[in-house]
Amino acid sequence: MQSPLPVRDGVNATRLRLPDEGPWDTAMDYMMHRWGHIDPQGIEDRFDAGEIVGEGGIPLHRGTRLEDHTFIWYYRTLPPETRLPVELNILHQDEHILVVDKPHFLPTTPGGTYIQESALVRLRNQLDLPDLIPMHRLDRMTAGILLLSTNPETRGKYQVLFEKRQVQKAYECVSAAEPAAGHPAVDFPVVVRNRMTKSRSYLLAEVIDGEPNAETRIDLLRTFDGAGAGDRAAAGAGGLGLYRLEPHSGKTHQLRVHMASLGLGILHDSFYPELLDKAPDDYTKPLQLLARGIRFVDPITKKPVEYRSRLQLSEVR
C-alpha cells in the first residue's frame, strides 16, 4: 500500500493499522493506549498539526473516530544515533539500479536502534534518492555486494529475477580448515540441504524436520595459517580455510547455519554454533562472511552482468 506521506530524512513514514473495534472512541485514544506512556504531548501535537494522516493523505484530528480509518501514517520521532565507523562504496549506478559494497556492522534497512545508520537511509540521503529500495538484504554483520533499485517504474523487472531465483550469488567466508571435534571430515565440494525456520521472537534460525527449503553448495578454496586470528574457531584446528558458498535459497542466517552444521562455524560468529553473550561491536573482529559477487541477465539490456565486491576479509592471509 502506497504511503501518502513522502520519505523524510531518508526514512519512510510508519503505517499503523487501527483495530476494527475496542474500548477506544477515537484514533488518538488508540495511539495514546499504545504510546501515551512514552510521549503523550507529542501525540497530541501531531494530531493538532495534521501530521497524522489516513488514506489519501487526509489529516486526522483529535476527534477522528476510530472506525473512520483502517490505516494511518505518521513520522516517528527518531532518537539520535552515533555514526558507525564504516563506509559504503558505490560500485555501479545507472537509471535503474545501484550496486554498493556494504561494510560489516551496517544494517541493510532501518530497524531497532539503527535507522539513520542503515545502508538504505544513508544512500537515500547521500544520493537524494528517496525511492531507493534494496532488491535483497545482507545481515548487519555480513559485508559485500548489495543491489538496490533506483527506478520504481522498472523495479518489478528486477524483483522478478529474485522471485524466480534467476540471480546467482557467491559468498566467501573464513573458518577452521578442519571440522570441530565430533564432526566428520568433509569431502569438498559439498551441498548442504535441510529445512530451516526462524521466529521473529528468537534470535537464532533452527533446523527442523521436513522437506528441505535451504540449500548451499560449499567448497574449500585454500587453507592458510590462522596465527593471530584469536578466535575459538581457529583454536587447535590446524589453520584456517577460505570457503566459497553458493546459496540456492535465501533463508535468514542460512550460510552461517550450514557452515556450523559441518563443524565449520564462521570466524567471529557470535551466534553459531554457540550463542555468545551480547557485547558491543568489536570492529577489529568482523564476521568473516562476504557477499563476493552477484550475476544475472539484466532485464533491461538483456545482457548478462556480474558485480563483484572489492572488499577483502580481514583474516585472509
Short mmCIF file of N, CA, C and O in Angstrom, two decimals, residues 15-60:
data_model
loop_
_atom_site.label_atom_id
_atom_site.label_comp_id
_atom_site.label_asym_id
_atom_site.label_seq_id
_atom_site.Cartn_x
_atom_site.Cartn_y
_atom_site.Cartn_z
N ARG A 15 3.39 3.09 8.99
CA ARG A 15 1.98 2.77 8.79
C ARG A 15 1.45 2.00 9.99
O ARG A 15 2.10 1.08 10.48
N LEU A 16 0.28 2.38 10.47
CA LEU A 16 -0.35 1.71 11.61
C LEU A 16 -1.76 1.29 11.22
O LEU A 16 -2.53 2.09 10.69
N ARG A 17 -2.08 0.04 11.46
CA ARG A 17 -3.45 -0.45 11.24
C ARG A 17 -4.25 -0.23 12.52
O ARG A 17 -3.85 -0.69 13.60
N LEU A 18 -5.39 0.45 12.40
CA LEU A 18 -6.26 0.67 13.55
C LEU A 18 -7.15 -0.56 13.75
O LEU A 18 -7.56 -1.21 12.78
N PRO A 19 -7.46 -0.91 15.00
CA PRO A 19 -8.32 -2.08 15.25
C PRO A 19 -9.75 -1.83 14.78
O PRO A 19 -10.22 -0.69 14.73
N ASP A 20 -10.42 -2.91 14.39
CA ASP A 20 -11.81 -2.79 13.95
C ASP A 20 -12.74 -2.40 15.09
O ASP A 20 -13.79 -1.77 14.87
N GLU A 21 -12.36 -2.79 16.30
CA GLU A 21 -13.22 -2.47 17.46
C GLU A 21 -12.36 -2.44 18.71
O GLU A 21 -11.21 -2.88 18.71
N GLY A 22 -12.92 -1.94 19.77
CA GLY A 22 -12.21 -1.86 21.04
C GLY A 22 -12.78 -0.76 21.90
O GLY A 22 -13.73 -0.06 21.51
N PRO A 23 -12.19 -0.54 23.07
CA PRO A 23 -12.72 0.45 24.01
C PRO A 23 -12.25 1.88 23.70
O PRO A 23 -12.28 2.72 24.59
N TRP A 24 -11.85 2.14 22.45
CA TRP A 24 -11.34 3.46 22.09
C TRP A 24 -12.32 4.13 21.14
O TRP A 24 -12.72 3.57 20.12
N ASP A 25 -12.69 5.36 21.43
CA ASP A 25 -13.62 6.09 20.59
C ASP A 25 -12.94 6.73 19.39
O ASP A 25 -13.51 6.83 18.31
N THR A 26 -11.70 7.18 19.58
CA THR A 26 -11.01 7.91 18.52
C THR A 26 -9.67 7.26 18.19
O THR A 26 -9.13 6.46 18.97
N ALA A 27 -9.14 7.65 17.03
CA ALA A 27 -7.81 7.17 16.65
C ALA A 27 -6.77 7.65 17.66
O ALA A 27 -5.82 6.92 17.98
N MET A 28 -6.94 8.87 18.18
CA MET A 28 -5.99 9.36 19.15
C MET A 28 -6.06 8.57 20.45
O MET A 28 -5.04 8.31 21.08
N ASP A 29 -7.27 8.15 20.85
CA ASP A 29 -7.39 7.31 22.04
C ASP A 29 -6.55 6.05 21.89
O ASP A 29 -5.87 5.61 22.83
N TYR A 30 -6.61 5.45 20.69
CA TYR A 30 -5.87 4.21 20.47
C TYR A 30 -4.36 4.47 20.50
O TYR A 30 -3.60 3.69 21.10
N MET A 31 -3.92 5.55 19.88
CA MET A 31 -2.49 5.85 19.89
C MET A 31 -2.01 6.17 21.30
O MET A 31 -0.89 5.82 21.68
N MET A 32 -2.86 6.82 22.09
CA MET A 32 -2.49 7.07 23.48
C MET A 32 -2.37 5.76 24.25
O MET A 32 -1.50 5.60 25.11
N HIS A 33 -3.26 4.80 23.93
CA HIS A 33 -3.19 3.49 24.57
C HIS A 33 -1.87 2.80 24.23
O HIS A 33 -1.25 2.17 25.10
N ARG A 34 -1.43 2.94 22.97
CA ARG A 34 -0.21 2.26 22.53
C ARG A 34 1.05 2.96 23.02
O ARG A 34 1.99 2.31 23.49
N TRP A 35 1.09 4.31 22.89
CA TRP A 35 2.34 5.03 23.12
C TRP A 35 2.21 6.24 24.05
O TRP A 35 3.17 6.98 24.21
N GLY A 36 1.07 6.41 24.67
CA GLY A 36 0.87 7.57 25.53
C GLY A 36 1.81 7.60 26.72
O GLY A 36 2.12 8.67 27.24
N HIS A 37 2.27 6.43 27.15
CA HIS A 37 3.18 6.39 28.30
C HIS A 37 4.57 6.90 27.92
O HIS A 37 5.39 7.20 28.80
N ILE A 38 4.83 7.03 26.61
CA ILE A 38 6.15 7.48 26.16
C ILE A 38 6.15 8.98 25.88
O ILE A 38 7.01 9.72 26.37
N ASP A 39 5.16 9.45 25.10
CA ASP A 39 5.16 10.86 24.70
C ASP A 39 3.73 11.34 24.44
O ASP A 39 3.36 11.59 23.29
N PRO A 40 2.91 11.49 25.47
CA PRO A 40 1.52 11.88 25.25
C PRO A 40 1.39 13.27 24.62
O PRO A 40 0.54 13.48 23.75
N GLN A 41 2.22 14.21 25.05
CA GLN A 41 2.14 15.55 24.48
C GLN A 41 2.52 15.54 23.00
O GLN A 41 1.92 16.24 22.17
N GLY A 42 3.50 14.73 22.65
CA GLY A 42 3.92 14.63 21.26
C GLY A 42 2.81 14.09 20.37
O GLY A 42 2.64 14.55 19.23
N ILE A 43 2.04 13.13 20.86
CA ILE A 43 0.92 12.58 20.09
C ILE A 43 -0.14 13.65 19.87
O ILE A 43 -0.65 13.84 18.76
N GLU A 44 -0.48 14.38 20.92
CA GLU A 44 -1.48 15.45 20.79
C GLU A 44 -1.00 16.52 19.80
O GLU A 44 -1.78 16.99 18.97
N ASP A 45 0.27 16.89 19.89
CA ASP A 45 0.81 17.92 19.00
C ASP A 45 0.73 17.48 17.55
O ASP A 45 0.45 18.29 16.66
N ARG A 46 0.97 16.20 17.28
CA ARG A 46 0.95 15.71 15.90
C ARG A 46 -0.47 15.74 15.34
O ARG A 46 -0.67 16.09 14.17
N PHE A 47 -1.43 15.37 16.15
CA PHE A 47 -2.82 15.46 15.69
C PHE A 47 -3.19 16.92 15.42
O PHE A 47 -3.83 17.23 14.41
N ASP A 48 -2.80 17.81 16.31
CA ASP A 48 -3.14 19.23 16.15
C ASP A 48 -2.48 19.82 14.90
O ASP A 48 -3.04 20.73 14.26
N ALA A 49 -1.29 19.33 14.56
CA ALA A 49 -0.54 19.87 13.42
C ALA A 49 -0.92 19.17 12.10
O ALA A 49 -0.39 19.54 11.05
N GLY A 50 -1.82 18.18 12.15
CA GLY A 50 -2.20 17.46 10.95
C GLY A 50 -1.11 16.56 10.41
O GLY A 50 -1.07 16.25 9.20
N GLU A 51 -0.22 16.11 11.29
CA GLU A 51 0.91 15.29 10.86
C GLU A 51 0.60 13.80 10.87
O GLU A 51 1.46 12.99 10.51
N ILE A 52 -0.60 13.42 11.29
CA ILE A 52 -1.04 12.03 11.23
C ILE A 52 -2.15 11.98 10.20
O ILE A 52 -3.15 12.70 10.31
N VAL A 53 -1.97 11.13 9.17
CA VAL A 53 -2.90 11.14 8.05
C VAL A 53 -3.45 9.74 7.78
O VAL A 53 -2.86 8.73 8.16
N GLY A 54 -4.59 9.72 7.08
CA GLY A 54 -5.19 8.48 6.63
C GLY A 54 -4.95 8.29 5.15
O GLY A 54 -4.14 9.00 4.53
N GLU A 55 -5.65 7.33 4.54
CA GLU A 55 -5.51 7.09 3.11
C GLU A 55 -5.84 8.36 2.33
O GLU A 55 -6.76 9.09 2.67
N GLY A 56 -5.03 8.60 1.29
CA GLY A 56 -5.22 9.81 0.50
C GLY A 56 -4.59 11.03 1.13
O GLY A 56 -4.72 12.13 0.62
N GLY A 57 -3.91 10.85 2.27
CA GLY A 57 -3.25 11.96 2.94
C GLY A 57 -4.18 12.85 3.74
O GLY A 57 -3.82 13.97 4.09
N ILE A 58 -5.38 12.35 4.07
CA ILE A 58 -6.35 13.14 4.84
C ILE A 58 -5.85 13.29 6.28
O ILE A 58 -5.66 12.30 6.98
N PRO A 59 -5.65 14.53 6.76
CA PRO A 59 -5.17 14.72 8.13
C PRO A 59 -6.22 14.29 9.16
O PRO A 59 -7.42 14.53 8.98
N LEU A 60 -5.77 13.66 10.22
CA LEU A 60 -6.64 13.30 11.33
C LEU A 60 -6.57 14.39 12.40
O LEU A 60 -5.57 15.12 12.48
#
